mmCIF file of C-alpha atoms in Angstrom:
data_model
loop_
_atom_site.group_PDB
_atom_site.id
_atom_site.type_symbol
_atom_site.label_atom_id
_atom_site.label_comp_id
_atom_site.label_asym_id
_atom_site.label_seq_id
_atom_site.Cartn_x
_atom_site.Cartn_y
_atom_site.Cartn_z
ATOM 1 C CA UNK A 240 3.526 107.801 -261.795
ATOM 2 C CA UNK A 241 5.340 109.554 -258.850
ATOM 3 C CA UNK A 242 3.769 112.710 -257.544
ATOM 4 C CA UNK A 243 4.140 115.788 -255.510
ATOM 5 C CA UNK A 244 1.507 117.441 -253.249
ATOM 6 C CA UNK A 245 1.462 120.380 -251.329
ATOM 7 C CA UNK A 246 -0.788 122.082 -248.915
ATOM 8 C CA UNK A 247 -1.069 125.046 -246.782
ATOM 9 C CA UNK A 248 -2.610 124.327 -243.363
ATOM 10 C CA UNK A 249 -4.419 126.234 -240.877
ATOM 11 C CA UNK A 250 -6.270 125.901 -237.357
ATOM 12 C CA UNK A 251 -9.292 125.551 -239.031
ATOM 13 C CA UNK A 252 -8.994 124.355 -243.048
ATOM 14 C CA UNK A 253 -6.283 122.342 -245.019
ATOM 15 C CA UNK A 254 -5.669 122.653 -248.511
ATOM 16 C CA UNK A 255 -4.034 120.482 -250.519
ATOM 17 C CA UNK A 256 -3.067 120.852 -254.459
ATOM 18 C CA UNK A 257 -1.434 118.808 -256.778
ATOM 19 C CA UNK A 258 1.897 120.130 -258.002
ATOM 20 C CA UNK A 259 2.473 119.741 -261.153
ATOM 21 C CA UNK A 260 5.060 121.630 -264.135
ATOM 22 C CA UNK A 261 5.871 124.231 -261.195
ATOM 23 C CA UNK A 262 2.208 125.043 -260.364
ATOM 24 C CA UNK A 263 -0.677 124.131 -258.610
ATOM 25 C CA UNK A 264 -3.515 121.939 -259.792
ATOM 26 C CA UNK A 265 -6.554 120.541 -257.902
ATOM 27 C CA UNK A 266 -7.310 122.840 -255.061
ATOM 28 C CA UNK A 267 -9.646 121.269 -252.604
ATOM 29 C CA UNK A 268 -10.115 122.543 -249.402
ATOM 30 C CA UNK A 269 -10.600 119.949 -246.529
ATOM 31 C CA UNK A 270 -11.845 120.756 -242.946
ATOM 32 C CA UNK A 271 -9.728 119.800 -240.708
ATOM 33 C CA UNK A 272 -12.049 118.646 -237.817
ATOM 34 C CA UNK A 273 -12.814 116.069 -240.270
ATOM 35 C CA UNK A 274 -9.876 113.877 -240.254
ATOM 36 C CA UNK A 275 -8.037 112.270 -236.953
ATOM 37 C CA UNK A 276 -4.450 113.027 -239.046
ATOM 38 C CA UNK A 277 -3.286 114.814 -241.654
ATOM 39 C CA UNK A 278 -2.035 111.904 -242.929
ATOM 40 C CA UNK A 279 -5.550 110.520 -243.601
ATOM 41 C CA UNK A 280 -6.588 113.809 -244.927
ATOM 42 C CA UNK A 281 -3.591 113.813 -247.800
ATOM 43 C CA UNK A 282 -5.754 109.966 -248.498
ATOM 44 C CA UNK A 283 -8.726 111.180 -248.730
ATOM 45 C CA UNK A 284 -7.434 114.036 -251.086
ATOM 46 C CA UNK A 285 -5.759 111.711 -253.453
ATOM 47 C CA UNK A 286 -8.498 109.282 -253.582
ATOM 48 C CA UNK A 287 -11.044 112.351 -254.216
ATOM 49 C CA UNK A 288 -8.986 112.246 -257.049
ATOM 50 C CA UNK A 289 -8.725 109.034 -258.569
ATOM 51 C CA UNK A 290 -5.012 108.674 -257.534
ATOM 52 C CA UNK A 291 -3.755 105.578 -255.029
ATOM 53 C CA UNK A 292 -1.997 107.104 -252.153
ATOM 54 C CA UNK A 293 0.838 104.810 -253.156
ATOM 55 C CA UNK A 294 1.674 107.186 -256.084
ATOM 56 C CA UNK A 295 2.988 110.189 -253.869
ATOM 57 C CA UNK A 296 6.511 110.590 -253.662
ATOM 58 C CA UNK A 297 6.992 114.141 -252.114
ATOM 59 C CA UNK A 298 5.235 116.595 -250.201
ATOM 60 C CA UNK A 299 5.763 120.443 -248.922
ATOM 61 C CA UNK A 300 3.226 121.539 -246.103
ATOM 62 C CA UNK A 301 3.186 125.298 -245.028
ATOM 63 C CA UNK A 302 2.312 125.012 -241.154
ATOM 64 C CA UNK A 303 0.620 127.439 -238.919
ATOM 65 C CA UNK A 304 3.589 127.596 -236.169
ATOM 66 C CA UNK A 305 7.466 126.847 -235.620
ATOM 67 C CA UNK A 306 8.464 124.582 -237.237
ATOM 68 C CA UNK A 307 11.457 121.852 -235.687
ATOM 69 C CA UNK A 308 12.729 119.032 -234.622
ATOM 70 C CA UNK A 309 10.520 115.678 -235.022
ATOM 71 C CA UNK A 310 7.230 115.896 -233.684
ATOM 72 C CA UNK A 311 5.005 118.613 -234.718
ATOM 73 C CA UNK A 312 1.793 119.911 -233.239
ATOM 74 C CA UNK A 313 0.119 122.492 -235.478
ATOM 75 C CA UNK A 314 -1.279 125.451 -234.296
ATOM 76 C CA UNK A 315 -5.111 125.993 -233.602
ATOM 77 C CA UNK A 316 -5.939 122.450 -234.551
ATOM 78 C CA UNK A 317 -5.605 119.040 -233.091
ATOM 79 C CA UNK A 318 -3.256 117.599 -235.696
ATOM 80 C CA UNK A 319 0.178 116.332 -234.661
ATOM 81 C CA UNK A 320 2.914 114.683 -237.034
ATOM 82 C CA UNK A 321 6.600 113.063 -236.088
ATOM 83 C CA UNK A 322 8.166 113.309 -239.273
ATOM 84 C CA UNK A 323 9.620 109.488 -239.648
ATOM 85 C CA UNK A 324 6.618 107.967 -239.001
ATOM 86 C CA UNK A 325 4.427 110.224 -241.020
ATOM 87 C CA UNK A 326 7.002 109.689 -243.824
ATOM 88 C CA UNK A 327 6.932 105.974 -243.557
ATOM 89 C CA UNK A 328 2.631 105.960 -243.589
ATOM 90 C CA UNK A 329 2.369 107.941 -246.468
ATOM 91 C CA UNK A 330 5.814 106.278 -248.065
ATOM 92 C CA UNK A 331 7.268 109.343 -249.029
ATOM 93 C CA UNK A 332 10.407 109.903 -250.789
ATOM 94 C CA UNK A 333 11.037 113.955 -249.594
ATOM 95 C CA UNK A 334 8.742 115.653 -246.840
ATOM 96 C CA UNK A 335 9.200 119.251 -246.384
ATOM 97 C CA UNK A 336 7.577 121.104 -243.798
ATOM 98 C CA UNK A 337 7.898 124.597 -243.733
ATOM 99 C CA UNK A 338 6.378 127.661 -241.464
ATOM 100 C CA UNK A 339 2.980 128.879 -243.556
ATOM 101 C CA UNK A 340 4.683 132.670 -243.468
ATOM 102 C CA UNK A 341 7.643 130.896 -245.317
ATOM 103 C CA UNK A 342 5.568 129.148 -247.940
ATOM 104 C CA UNK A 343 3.538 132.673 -248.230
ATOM 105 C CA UNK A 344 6.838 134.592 -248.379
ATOM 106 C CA UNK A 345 7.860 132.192 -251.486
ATOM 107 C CA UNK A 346 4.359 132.609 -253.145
ATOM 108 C CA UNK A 347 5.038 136.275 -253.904
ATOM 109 C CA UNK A 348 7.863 134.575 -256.627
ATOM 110 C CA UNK A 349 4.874 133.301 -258.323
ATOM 111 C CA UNK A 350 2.648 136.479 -258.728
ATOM 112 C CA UNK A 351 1.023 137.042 -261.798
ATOM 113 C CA UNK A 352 0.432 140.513 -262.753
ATOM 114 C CA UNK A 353 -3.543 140.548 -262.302
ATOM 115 C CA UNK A 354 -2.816 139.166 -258.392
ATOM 116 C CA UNK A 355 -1.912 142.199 -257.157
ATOM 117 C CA UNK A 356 -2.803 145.857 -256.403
ATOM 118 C CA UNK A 357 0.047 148.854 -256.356
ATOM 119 C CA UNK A 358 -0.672 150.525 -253.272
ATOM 120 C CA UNK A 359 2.826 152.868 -253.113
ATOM 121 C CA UNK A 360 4.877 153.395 -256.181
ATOM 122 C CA UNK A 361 7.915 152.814 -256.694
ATOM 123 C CA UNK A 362 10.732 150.212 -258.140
ATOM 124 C CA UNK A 363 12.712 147.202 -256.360
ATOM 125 C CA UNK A 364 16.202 147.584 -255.677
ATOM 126 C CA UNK A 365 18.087 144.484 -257.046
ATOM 127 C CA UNK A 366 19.358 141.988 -254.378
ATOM 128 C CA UNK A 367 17.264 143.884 -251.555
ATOM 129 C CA UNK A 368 15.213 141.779 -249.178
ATOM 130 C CA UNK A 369 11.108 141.946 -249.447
ATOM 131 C CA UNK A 370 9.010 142.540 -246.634
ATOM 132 C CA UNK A 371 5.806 140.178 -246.657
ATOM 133 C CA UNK A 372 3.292 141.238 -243.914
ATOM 134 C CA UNK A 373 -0.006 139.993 -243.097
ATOM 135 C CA UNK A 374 -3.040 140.312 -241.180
ATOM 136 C CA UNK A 375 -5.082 137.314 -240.488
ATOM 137 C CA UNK A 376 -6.167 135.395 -237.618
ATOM 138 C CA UNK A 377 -3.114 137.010 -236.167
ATOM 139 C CA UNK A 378 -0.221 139.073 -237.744
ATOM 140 C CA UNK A 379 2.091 137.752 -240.252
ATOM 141 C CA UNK A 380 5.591 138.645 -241.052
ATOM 142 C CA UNK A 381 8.371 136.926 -242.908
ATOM 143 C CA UNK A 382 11.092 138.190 -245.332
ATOM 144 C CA UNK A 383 12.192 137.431 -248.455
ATOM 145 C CA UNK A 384 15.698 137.030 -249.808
ATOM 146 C CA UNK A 385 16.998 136.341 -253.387
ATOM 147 C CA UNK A 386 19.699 133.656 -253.306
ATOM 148 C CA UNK A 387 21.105 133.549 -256.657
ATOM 149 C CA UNK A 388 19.068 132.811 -260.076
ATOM 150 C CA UNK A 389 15.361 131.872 -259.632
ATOM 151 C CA UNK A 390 16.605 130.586 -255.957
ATOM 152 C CA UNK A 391 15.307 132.361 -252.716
ATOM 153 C CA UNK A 392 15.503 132.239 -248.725
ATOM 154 C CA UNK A 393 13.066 133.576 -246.520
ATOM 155 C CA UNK A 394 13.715 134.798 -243.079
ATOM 156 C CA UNK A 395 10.915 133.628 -240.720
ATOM 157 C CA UNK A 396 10.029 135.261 -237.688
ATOM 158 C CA UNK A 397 7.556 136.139 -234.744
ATOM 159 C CA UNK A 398 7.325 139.979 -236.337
ATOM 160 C CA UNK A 399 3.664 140.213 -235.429
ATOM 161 C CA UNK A 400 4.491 140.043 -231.668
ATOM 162 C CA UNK A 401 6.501 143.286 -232.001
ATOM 163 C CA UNK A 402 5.210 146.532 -229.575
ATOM 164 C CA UNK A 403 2.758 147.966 -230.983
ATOM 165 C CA UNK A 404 3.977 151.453 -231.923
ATOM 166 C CA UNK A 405 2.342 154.724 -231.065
ATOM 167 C CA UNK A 406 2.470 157.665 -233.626
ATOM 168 C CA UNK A 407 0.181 160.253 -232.322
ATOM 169 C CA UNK A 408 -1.652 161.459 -229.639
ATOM 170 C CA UNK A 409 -4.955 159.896 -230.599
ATOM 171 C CA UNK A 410 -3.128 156.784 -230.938
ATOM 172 C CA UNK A 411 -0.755 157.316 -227.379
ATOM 173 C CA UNK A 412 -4.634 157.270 -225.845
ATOM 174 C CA UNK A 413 -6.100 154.125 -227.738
ATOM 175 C CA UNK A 414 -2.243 152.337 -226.165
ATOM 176 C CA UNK A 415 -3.431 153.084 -222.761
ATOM 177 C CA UNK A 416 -6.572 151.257 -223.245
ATOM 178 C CA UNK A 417 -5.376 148.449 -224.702
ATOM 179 C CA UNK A 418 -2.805 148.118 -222.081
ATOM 180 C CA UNK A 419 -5.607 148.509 -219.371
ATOM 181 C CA UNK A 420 -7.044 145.478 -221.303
ATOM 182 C CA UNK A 421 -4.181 143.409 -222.344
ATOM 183 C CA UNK A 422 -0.991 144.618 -220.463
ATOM 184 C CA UNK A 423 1.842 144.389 -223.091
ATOM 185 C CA UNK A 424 0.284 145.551 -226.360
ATOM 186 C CA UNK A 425 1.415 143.402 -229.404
ATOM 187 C CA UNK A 426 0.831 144.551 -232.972
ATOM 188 C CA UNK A 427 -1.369 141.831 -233.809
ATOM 189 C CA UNK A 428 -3.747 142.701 -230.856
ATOM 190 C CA UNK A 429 -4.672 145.311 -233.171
ATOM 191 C CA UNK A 430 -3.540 144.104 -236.817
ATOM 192 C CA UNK A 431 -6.027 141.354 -236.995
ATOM 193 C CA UNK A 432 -9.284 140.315 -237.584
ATOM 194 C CA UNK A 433 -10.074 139.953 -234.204
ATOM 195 C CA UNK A 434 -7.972 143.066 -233.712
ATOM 196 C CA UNK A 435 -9.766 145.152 -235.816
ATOM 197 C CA UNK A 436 -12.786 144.648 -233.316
ATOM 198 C CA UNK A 437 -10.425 145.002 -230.262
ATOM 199 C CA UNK A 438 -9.637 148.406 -231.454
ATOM 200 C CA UNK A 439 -13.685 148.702 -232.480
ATOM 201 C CA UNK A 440 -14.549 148.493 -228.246
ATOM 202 C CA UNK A 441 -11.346 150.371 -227.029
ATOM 203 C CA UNK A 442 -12.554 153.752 -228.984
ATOM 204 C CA UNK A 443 -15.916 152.724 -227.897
ATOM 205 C CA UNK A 444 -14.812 153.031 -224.199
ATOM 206 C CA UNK A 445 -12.370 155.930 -224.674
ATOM 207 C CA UNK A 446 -15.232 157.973 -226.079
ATOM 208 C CA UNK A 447 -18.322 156.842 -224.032
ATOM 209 C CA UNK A 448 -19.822 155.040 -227.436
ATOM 210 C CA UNK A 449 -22.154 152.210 -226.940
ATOM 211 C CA UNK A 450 -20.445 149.204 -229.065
ATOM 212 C CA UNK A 451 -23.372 147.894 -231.870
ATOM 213 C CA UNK A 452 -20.951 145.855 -234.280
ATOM 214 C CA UNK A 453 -19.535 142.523 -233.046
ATOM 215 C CA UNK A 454 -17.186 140.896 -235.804
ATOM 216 C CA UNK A 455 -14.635 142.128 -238.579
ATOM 217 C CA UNK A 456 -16.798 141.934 -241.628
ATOM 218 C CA UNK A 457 -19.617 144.021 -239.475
ATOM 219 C CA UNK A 458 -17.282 146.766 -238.758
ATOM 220 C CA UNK A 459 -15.694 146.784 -242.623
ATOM 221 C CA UNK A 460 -18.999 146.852 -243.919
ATOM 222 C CA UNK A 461 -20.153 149.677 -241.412
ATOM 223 C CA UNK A 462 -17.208 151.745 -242.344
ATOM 224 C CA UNK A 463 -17.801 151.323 -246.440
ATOM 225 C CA UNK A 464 -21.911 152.469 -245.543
ATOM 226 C CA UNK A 465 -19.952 155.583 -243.658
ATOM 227 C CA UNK A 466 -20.152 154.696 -240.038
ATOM 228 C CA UNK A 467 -17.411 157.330 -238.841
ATOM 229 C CA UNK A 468 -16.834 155.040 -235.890
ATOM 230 C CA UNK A 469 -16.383 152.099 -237.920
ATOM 231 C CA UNK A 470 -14.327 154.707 -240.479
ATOM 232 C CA UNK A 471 -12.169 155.542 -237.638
ATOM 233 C CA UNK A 472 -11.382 151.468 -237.123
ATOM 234 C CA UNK A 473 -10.615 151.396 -240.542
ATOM 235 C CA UNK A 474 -8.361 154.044 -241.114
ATOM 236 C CA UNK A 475 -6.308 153.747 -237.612
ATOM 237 C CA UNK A 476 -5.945 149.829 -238.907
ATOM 238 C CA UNK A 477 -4.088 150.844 -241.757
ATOM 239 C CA UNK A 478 -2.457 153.113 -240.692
ATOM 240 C CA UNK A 479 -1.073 151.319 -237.531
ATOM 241 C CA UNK A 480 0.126 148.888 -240.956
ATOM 242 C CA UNK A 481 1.739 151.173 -242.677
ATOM 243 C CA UNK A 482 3.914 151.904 -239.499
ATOM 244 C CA UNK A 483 4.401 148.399 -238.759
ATOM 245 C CA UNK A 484 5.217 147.578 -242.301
ATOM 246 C CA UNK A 485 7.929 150.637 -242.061
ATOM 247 C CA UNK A 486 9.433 149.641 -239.009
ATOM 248 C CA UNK A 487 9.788 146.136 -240.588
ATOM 249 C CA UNK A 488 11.562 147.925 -244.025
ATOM 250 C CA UNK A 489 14.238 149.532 -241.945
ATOM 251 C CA UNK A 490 15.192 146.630 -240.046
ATOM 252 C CA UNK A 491 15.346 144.513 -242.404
ATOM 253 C CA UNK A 492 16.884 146.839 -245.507
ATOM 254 C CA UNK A 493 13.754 145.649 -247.230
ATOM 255 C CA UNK A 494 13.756 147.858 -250.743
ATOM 256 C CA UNK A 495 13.184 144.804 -252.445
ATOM 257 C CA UNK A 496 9.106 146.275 -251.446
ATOM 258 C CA UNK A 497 6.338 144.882 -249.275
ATOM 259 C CA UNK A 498 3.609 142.381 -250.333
ATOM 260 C CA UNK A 499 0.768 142.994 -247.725
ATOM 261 C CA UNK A 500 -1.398 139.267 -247.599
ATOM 262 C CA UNK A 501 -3.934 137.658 -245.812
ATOM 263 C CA UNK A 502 -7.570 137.852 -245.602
ATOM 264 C CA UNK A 503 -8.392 140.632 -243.972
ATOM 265 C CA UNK A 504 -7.021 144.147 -246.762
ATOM 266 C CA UNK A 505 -8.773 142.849 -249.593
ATOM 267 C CA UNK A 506 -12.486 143.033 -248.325
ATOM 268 C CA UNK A 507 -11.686 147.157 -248.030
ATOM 269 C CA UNK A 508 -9.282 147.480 -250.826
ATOM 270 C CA UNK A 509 -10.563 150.497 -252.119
ATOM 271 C CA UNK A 510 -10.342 152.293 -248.565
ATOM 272 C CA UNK A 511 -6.958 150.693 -247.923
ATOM 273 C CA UNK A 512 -5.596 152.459 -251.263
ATOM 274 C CA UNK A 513 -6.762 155.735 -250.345
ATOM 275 C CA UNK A 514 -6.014 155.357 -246.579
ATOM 276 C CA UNK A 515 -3.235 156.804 -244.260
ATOM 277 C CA UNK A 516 -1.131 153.344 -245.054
ATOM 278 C CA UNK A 517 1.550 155.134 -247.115
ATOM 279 C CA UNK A 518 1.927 157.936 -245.525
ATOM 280 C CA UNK A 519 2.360 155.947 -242.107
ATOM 281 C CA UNK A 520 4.598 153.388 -243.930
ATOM 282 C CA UNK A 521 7.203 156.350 -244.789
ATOM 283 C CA UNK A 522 6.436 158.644 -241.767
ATOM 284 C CA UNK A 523 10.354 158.062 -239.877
ATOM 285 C CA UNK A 524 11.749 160.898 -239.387
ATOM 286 C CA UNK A 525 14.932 161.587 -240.324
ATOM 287 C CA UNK A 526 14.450 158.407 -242.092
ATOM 288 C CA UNK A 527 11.565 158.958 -244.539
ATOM 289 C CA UNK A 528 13.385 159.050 -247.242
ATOM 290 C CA UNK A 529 14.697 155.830 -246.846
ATOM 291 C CA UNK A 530 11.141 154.669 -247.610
ATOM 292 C CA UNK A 531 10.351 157.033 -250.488
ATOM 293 C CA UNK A 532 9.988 155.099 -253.901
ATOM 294 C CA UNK A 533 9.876 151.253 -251.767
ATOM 295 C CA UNK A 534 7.136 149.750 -253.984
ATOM 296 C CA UNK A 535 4.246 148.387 -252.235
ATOM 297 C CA UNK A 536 1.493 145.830 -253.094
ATOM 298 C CA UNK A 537 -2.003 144.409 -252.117
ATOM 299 C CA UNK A 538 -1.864 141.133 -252.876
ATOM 300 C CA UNK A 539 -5.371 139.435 -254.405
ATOM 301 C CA UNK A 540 -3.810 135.850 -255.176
ATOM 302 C CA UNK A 541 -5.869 133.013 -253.749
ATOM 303 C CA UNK A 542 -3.550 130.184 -253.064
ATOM 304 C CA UNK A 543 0.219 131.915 -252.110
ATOM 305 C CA UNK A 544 0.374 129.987 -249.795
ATOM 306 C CA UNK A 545 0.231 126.720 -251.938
ATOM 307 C CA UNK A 546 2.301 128.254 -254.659
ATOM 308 C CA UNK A 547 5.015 128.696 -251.884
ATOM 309 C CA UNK A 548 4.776 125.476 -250.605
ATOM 310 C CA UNK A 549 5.523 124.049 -254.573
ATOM 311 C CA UNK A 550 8.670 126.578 -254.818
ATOM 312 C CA UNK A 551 9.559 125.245 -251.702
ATOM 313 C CA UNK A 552 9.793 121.731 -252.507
ATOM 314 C CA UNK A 553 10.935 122.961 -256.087
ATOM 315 C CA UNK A 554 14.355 123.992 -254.783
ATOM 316 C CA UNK A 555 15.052 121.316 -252.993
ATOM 317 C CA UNK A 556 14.201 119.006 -255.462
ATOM 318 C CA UNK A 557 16.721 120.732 -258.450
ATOM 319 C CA UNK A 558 19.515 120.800 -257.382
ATOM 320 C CA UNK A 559 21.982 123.992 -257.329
ATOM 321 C CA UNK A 560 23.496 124.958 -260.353
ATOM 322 C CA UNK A 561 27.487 124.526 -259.814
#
């Protein structure tokens, strides 16, 4: 029996599924710290399972990182990989490795209805690109392209290192501190978990505050109990999204809509839906109505990532239709 794993892999976790009938079976969830290679963490996997590691025959990895050439170091771990040799140890018939925003971009094909949240109205133009944006340990951005039937490309890309872009006075102000602190002010210094509290201690010094709330889930909970401060995190956050995400539409033509992911939306969904998001997401001038009726969604799924890293190896696997 010849099969096909895939796995999504991070700085800190790896996790691996089976792949199976075009979806995903078997989550685990391995630390990564655990295992000297990755290669000895895809044995340990299979054997969890009963299965010889002689029995794999192809395998899709989304990768923190860009991804080229031979050797590969992933990103916020101490994993490394050159691709013949890691073929040859795990005797592999296809290896695919692929940039985690790709294999997240790629999940959104596999959405089922209850894995999502409408945040913005609206219908997808046919053909159009889709935007897929994320905050997470940093800032996530990839886009996704329909090429032909039940076939798609993504367009990867470093779109969370973009300027940061200013829309109002208050937020002109909050800039200058976080250039004080940083110098050149990226959008994931502030659309991040760890952004969320670098925005948390620059209003704290631009209005004399004394900072009580140390990590992303303190200031999220804070701001659901009705700490304005923490509030006022909350709602600049998504709101600095919802221009990001816009700027990212117009470049890109992206009317297909915009899948927002990662970990950090969901734990304030409820905010996030009644936030300044879509109003920021349309506010371009001349523009706005560009972005009028772009459909937008909060995405709930648990493994995209995996699921893209299965539709991945899927198309290369069957081959075009002539």
């Amino acid at each position: 029996m010849k099969l096909a794993v895939v796995g999504d892999i991070g700085g800190t976790n790896a996790r691996f599924a089976l792949w199976r009938n075009e979806r995903i079976e078997s989550v685990q969830t391995l630390a990564a710290a655990d295992f000297a290679t990755p290669a000895l963490a895809i044995e340990h996997y299979l054997s969890s399972l009963g299965l010889p590691s002689s029995s794999l025959s192809s395998l899709s990895l989304g990768c923190a990182g860009p991804v080229s050439g031979e050797d590969f170091r992933f990103t916020n771990n101490h994993w490394t990989l050159n691709r013949s040799a890691f073929r040859q140890a795990l005797g592999l018939d296809n290896l695919l490795l692929i940039n985690d925003f790709t294999a997240m971009a790629l999940g959104m094909t596999r959405l089922r209805e209850h894995e999502c949240i409408q945040i913005c109205p609206g219908a997808s133009e046919p053909g159009s690109p889709s935007l897929v944006i994320g905050p997470g340990t940093g800032l996530g951005v990839s886009t996704l392209l329909p090429d032909g039937d039940d076939r798609w490309r993504v367009l990867p890309g470093e779109g969370g290192h973009v300027d940061l872009p200013i829309g109002s006075l208050r937020e002109a102000a909050l800039w200058q501190q976080l250039f004080v602190d940083l110098g050149h002010v990226r959008a994931e210094d502030v659309l991040s978990g760890s952004g969320l509290v670098r925005l948390y201690r620059a209003i704290c010094t631009l209005d004399n505050h004394v900072p009580h709330l140390g990590t992303p889930a303190e200031i999220s909970t804070a701001a659901l109990a009705g700490d304005p401060l923490a509030e006022e995190v909350l709602s600049l956050f998504c709101s600095w999204l919802g221009r990001v995400a816009g700027n990212g539409v117009l470049t890109m033509g992206a009317r297909g809509g915009v899948y927002i992911v990662g970990g950090v939306i969901p734990r304030f969904a409820a905010f996030f839906q009644s936030s300044g998001f879509a109003s920021s997401l349309c506010s371009k001038g001349c523009m706005s109505h560009y972005l009028e009726g772009v459909p937008v969604w909060l995405v709930t799924a648990e493994y995209p990532g995996l699921e893209g890293a299965g539709v991945a190896l899927q198309q290369v696997l069957e081959p075009v239709a002539a």
